[in-house]
mmCIF file of C-alpha atoms in Angstrom:
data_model
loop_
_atom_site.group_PDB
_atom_site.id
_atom_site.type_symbol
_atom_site.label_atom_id
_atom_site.label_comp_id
_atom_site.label_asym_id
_atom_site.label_seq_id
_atom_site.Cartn_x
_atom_site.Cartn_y
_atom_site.Cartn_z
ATOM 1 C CA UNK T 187 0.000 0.000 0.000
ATOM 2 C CA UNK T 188 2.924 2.618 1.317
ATOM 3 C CA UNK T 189 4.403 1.685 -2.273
ATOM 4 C CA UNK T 190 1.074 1.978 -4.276
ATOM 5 C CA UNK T 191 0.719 5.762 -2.698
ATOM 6 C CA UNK T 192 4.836 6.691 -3.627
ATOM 7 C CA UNK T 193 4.019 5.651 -7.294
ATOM 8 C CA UNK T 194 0.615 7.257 -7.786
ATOM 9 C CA UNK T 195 2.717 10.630 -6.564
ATOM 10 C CA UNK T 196 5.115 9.855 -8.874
ATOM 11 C CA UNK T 197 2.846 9.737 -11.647
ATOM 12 C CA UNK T 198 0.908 12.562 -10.204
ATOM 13 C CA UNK T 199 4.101 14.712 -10.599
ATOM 14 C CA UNK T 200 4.423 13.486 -13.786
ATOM 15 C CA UNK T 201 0.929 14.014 -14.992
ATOM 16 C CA UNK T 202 0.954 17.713 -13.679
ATOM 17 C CA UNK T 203 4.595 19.051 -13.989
ATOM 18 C CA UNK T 204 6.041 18.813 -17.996
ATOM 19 C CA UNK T 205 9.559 19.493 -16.564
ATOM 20 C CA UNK T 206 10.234 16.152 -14.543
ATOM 21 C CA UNK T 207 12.850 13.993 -16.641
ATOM 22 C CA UNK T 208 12.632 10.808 -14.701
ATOM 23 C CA UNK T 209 11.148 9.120 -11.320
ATOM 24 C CA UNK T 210 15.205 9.104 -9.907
ATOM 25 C CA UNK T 211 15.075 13.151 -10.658
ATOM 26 C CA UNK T 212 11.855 13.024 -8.637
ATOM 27 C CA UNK T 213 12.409 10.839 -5.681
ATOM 28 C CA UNK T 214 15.499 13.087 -4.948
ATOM 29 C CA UNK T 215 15.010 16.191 -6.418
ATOM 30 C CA UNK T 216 11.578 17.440 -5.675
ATOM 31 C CA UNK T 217 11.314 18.947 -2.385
ATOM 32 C CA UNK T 218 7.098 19.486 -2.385
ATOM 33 C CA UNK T 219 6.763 15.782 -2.853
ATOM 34 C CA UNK T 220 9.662 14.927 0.315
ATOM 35 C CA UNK T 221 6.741 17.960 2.345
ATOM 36 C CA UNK T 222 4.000 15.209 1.570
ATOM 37 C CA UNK T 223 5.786 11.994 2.388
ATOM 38 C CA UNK T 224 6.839 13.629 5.532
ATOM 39 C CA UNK T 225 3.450 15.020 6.351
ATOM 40 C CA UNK T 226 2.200 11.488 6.159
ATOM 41 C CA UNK T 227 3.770 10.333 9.080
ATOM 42 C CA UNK T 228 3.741 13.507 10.978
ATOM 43 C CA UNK T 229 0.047 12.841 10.016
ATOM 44 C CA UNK T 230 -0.554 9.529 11.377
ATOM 45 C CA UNK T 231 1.495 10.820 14.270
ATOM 46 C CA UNK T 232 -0.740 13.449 14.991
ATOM 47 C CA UNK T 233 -3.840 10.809 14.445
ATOM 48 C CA UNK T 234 -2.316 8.548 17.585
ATOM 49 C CA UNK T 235 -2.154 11.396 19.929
ATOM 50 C CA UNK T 236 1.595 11.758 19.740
ATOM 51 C CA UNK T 237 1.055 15.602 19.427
ATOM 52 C CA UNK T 238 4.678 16.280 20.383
ATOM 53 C CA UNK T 239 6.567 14.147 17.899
ATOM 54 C CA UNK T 240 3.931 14.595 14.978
ATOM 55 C CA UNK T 241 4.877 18.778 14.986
ATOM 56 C CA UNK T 242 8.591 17.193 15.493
ATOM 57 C CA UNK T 243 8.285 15.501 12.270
ATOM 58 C CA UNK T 244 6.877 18.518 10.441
ATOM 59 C CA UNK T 245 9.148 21.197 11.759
ATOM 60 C CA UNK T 246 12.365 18.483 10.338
ATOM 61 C CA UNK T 247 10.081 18.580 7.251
ATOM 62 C CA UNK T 248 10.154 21.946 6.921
ATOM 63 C CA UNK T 249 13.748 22.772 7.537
ATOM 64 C CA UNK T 250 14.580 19.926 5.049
ATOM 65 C CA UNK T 251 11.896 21.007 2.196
ATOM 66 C CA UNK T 252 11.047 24.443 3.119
ATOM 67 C CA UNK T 253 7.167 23.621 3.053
ATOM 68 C CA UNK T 254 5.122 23.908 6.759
ATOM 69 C CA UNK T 255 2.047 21.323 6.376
ATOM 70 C CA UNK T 256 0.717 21.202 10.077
ATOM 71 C CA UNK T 257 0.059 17.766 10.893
ATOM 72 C CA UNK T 258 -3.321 18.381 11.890
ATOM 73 C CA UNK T 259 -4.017 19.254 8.540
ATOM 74 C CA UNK T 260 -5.667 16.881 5.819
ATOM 75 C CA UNK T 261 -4.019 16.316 3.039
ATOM 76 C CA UNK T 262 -6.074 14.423 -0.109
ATOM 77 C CA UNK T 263 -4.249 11.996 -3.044
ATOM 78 C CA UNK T 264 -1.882 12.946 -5.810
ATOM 79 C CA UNK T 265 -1.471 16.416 -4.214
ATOM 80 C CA UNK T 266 1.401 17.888 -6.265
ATOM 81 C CA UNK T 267 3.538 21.013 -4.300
ATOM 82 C CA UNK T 268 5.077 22.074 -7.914
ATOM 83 C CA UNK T 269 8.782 24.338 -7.008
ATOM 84 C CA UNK T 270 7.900 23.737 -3.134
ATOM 85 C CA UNK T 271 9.072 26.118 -1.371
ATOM 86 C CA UNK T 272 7.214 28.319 1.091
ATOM 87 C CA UNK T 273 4.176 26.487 1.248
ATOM 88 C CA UNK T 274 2.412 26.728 4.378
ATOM 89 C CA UNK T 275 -0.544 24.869 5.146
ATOM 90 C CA UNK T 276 -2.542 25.367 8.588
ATOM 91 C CA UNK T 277 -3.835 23.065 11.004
ATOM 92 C CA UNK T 278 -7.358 22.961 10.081
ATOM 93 C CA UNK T 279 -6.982 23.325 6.235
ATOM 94 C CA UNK T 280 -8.500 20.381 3.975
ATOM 95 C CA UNK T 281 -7.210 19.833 0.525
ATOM 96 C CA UNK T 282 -9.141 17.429 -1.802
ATOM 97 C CA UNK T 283 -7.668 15.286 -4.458
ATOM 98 C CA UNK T 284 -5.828 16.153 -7.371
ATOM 99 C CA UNK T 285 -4.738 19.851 -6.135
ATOM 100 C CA UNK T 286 -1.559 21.265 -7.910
ATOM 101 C CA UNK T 287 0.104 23.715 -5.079
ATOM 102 C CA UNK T 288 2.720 25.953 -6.591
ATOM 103 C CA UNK T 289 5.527 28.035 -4.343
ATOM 104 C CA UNK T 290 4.430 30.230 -1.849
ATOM 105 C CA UNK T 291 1.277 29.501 -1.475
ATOM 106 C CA UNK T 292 -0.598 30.008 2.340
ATOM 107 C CA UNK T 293 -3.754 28.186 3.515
ATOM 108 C CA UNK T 294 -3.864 30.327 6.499
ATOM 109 C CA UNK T 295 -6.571 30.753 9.603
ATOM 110 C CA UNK T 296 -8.262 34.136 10.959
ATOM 111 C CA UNK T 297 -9.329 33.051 14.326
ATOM 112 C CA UNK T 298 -7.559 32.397 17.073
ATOM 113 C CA UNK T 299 -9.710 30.282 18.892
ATOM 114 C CA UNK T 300 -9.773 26.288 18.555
ATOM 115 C CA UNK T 301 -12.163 26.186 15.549
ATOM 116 C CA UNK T 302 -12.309 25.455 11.748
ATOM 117 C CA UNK T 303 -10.229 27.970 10.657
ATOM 118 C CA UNK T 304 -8.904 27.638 7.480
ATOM 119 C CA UNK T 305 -10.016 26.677 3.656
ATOM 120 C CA UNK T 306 -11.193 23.832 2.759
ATOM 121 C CA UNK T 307 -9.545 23.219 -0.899
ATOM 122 C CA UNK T 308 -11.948 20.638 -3.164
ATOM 123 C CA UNK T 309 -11.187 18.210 -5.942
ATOM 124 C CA UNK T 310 -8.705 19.165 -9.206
ATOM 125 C CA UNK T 311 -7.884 22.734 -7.748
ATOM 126 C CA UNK T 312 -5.147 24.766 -9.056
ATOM 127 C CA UNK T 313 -3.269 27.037 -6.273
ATOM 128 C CA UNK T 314 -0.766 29.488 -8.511
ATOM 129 C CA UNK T 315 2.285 31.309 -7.015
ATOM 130 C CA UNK T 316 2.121 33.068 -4.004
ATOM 131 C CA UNK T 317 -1.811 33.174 -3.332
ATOM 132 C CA UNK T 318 -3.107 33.304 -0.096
ATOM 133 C CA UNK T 319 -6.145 31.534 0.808
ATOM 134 C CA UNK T 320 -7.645 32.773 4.639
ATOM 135 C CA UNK T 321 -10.106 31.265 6.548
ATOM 136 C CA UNK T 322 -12.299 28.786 7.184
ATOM 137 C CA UNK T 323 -13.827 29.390 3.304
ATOM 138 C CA UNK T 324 -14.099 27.055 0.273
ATOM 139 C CA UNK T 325 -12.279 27.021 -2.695
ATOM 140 C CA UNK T 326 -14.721 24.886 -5.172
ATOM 141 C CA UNK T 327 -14.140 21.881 -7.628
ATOM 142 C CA UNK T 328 -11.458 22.309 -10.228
ATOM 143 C CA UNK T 329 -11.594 26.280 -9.244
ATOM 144 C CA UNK T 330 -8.422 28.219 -9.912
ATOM 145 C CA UNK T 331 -7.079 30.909 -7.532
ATOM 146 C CA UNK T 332 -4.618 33.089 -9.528
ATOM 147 C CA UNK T 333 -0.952 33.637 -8.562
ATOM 148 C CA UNK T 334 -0.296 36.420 -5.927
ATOM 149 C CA UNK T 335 -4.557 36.702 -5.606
ATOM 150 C CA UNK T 336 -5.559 36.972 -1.412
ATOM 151 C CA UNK T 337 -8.571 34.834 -1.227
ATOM 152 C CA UNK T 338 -11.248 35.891 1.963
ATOM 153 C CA UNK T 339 -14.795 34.428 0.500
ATOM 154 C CA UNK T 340 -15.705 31.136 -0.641
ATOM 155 C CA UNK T 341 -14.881 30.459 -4.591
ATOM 156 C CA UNK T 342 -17.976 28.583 -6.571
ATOM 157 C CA UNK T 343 -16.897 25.285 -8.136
ATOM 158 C CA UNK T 344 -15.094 25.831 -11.541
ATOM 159 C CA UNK T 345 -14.469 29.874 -10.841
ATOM 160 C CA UNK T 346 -11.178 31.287 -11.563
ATOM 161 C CA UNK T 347 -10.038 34.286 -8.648
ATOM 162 C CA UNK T 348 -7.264 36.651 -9.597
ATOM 163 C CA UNK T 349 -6.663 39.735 -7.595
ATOM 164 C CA UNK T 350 -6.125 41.076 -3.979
ATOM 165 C CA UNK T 351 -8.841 41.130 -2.548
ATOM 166 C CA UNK T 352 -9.529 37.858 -4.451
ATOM 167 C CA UNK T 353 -12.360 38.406 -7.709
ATOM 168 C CA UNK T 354 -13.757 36.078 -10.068
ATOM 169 C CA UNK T 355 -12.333 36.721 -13.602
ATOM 170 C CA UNK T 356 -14.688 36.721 -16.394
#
């Protein structure tokens, strides 16, 4: 099973990033996809109650790939973090299946109380550059949030949001 999930993010990668060569190039040279292995078991960690070692886990994660996935988050299937670096992705944040992160991107919270408090990402989602989704919102099915766009409302399925604040285009 643990080998099934390394080669459907393999051919994720593949599938959403024209610039990977070969699986060897991946394996060792893609730092988004070392975030995600590493958030698994800071995951499952986090899952057992072994709170202390799961954020462990992440912050080695982080100073090794440069991406912050909290362990608490959720984290869906062929997820690809394309040029990871500076990805941070809150606590409470759920991303769906099939999302393509790129650099810099922030799933951030707004409250500071011990509540849903940030985005919930759906299916086939496209994150670009430096966006900045706040809050405990929703970013629809196969939406796409434009690079350097600061997302505050909820995004229908299929919308595309460029801007800051965040706007649907077209």
């Amino acid at each position: 099973m643990v080998f099934d999930h390394l080669r459907e993010d393999i051919r994720a990668i593949f599938s959403k990033d024209p610039a990977a060569r070969s699986t060897l190039e991946i394996l060792f040279c893609y730092p988004g996809l070392h975030a995600l292995w590493f958030h698994r078991r800071a995951r499952w960690l986090w899952i057992h109650n072994w709170k202390f070692w799961a954020r462990f886990v992440s912050h080695i994660s982080r100073f090794l790939s440069g991406n912050e996935i909290h362990p608490g988050a959720q984290m869906g299937r062929r997820v690809v973090i394309d040029h990871g670096m500076g990805v941070v992705i809150g606590e409470t944040a759920e991303v769906g299946d099939d999302v393509l992160i790129y650099m810099g991107v922030v799933l951030g919270g707004t409250a500071l109380e011990n509540v849903k408090r940030h985005p919930t990402i759906e299916d086939d989602v496209i994150l670009g550059s430096g966006s900045i989704i706040l809050g405990p919102i929703r970013i629809g099915k196969s939406a796409k949030v434009g690079a350097g766009s600061v997302v505050v409302r909820s995004v229908p399925p299929g919308a595309t949001v460029v801007g800051v604040p965040g706007r649907i285009a077209g």
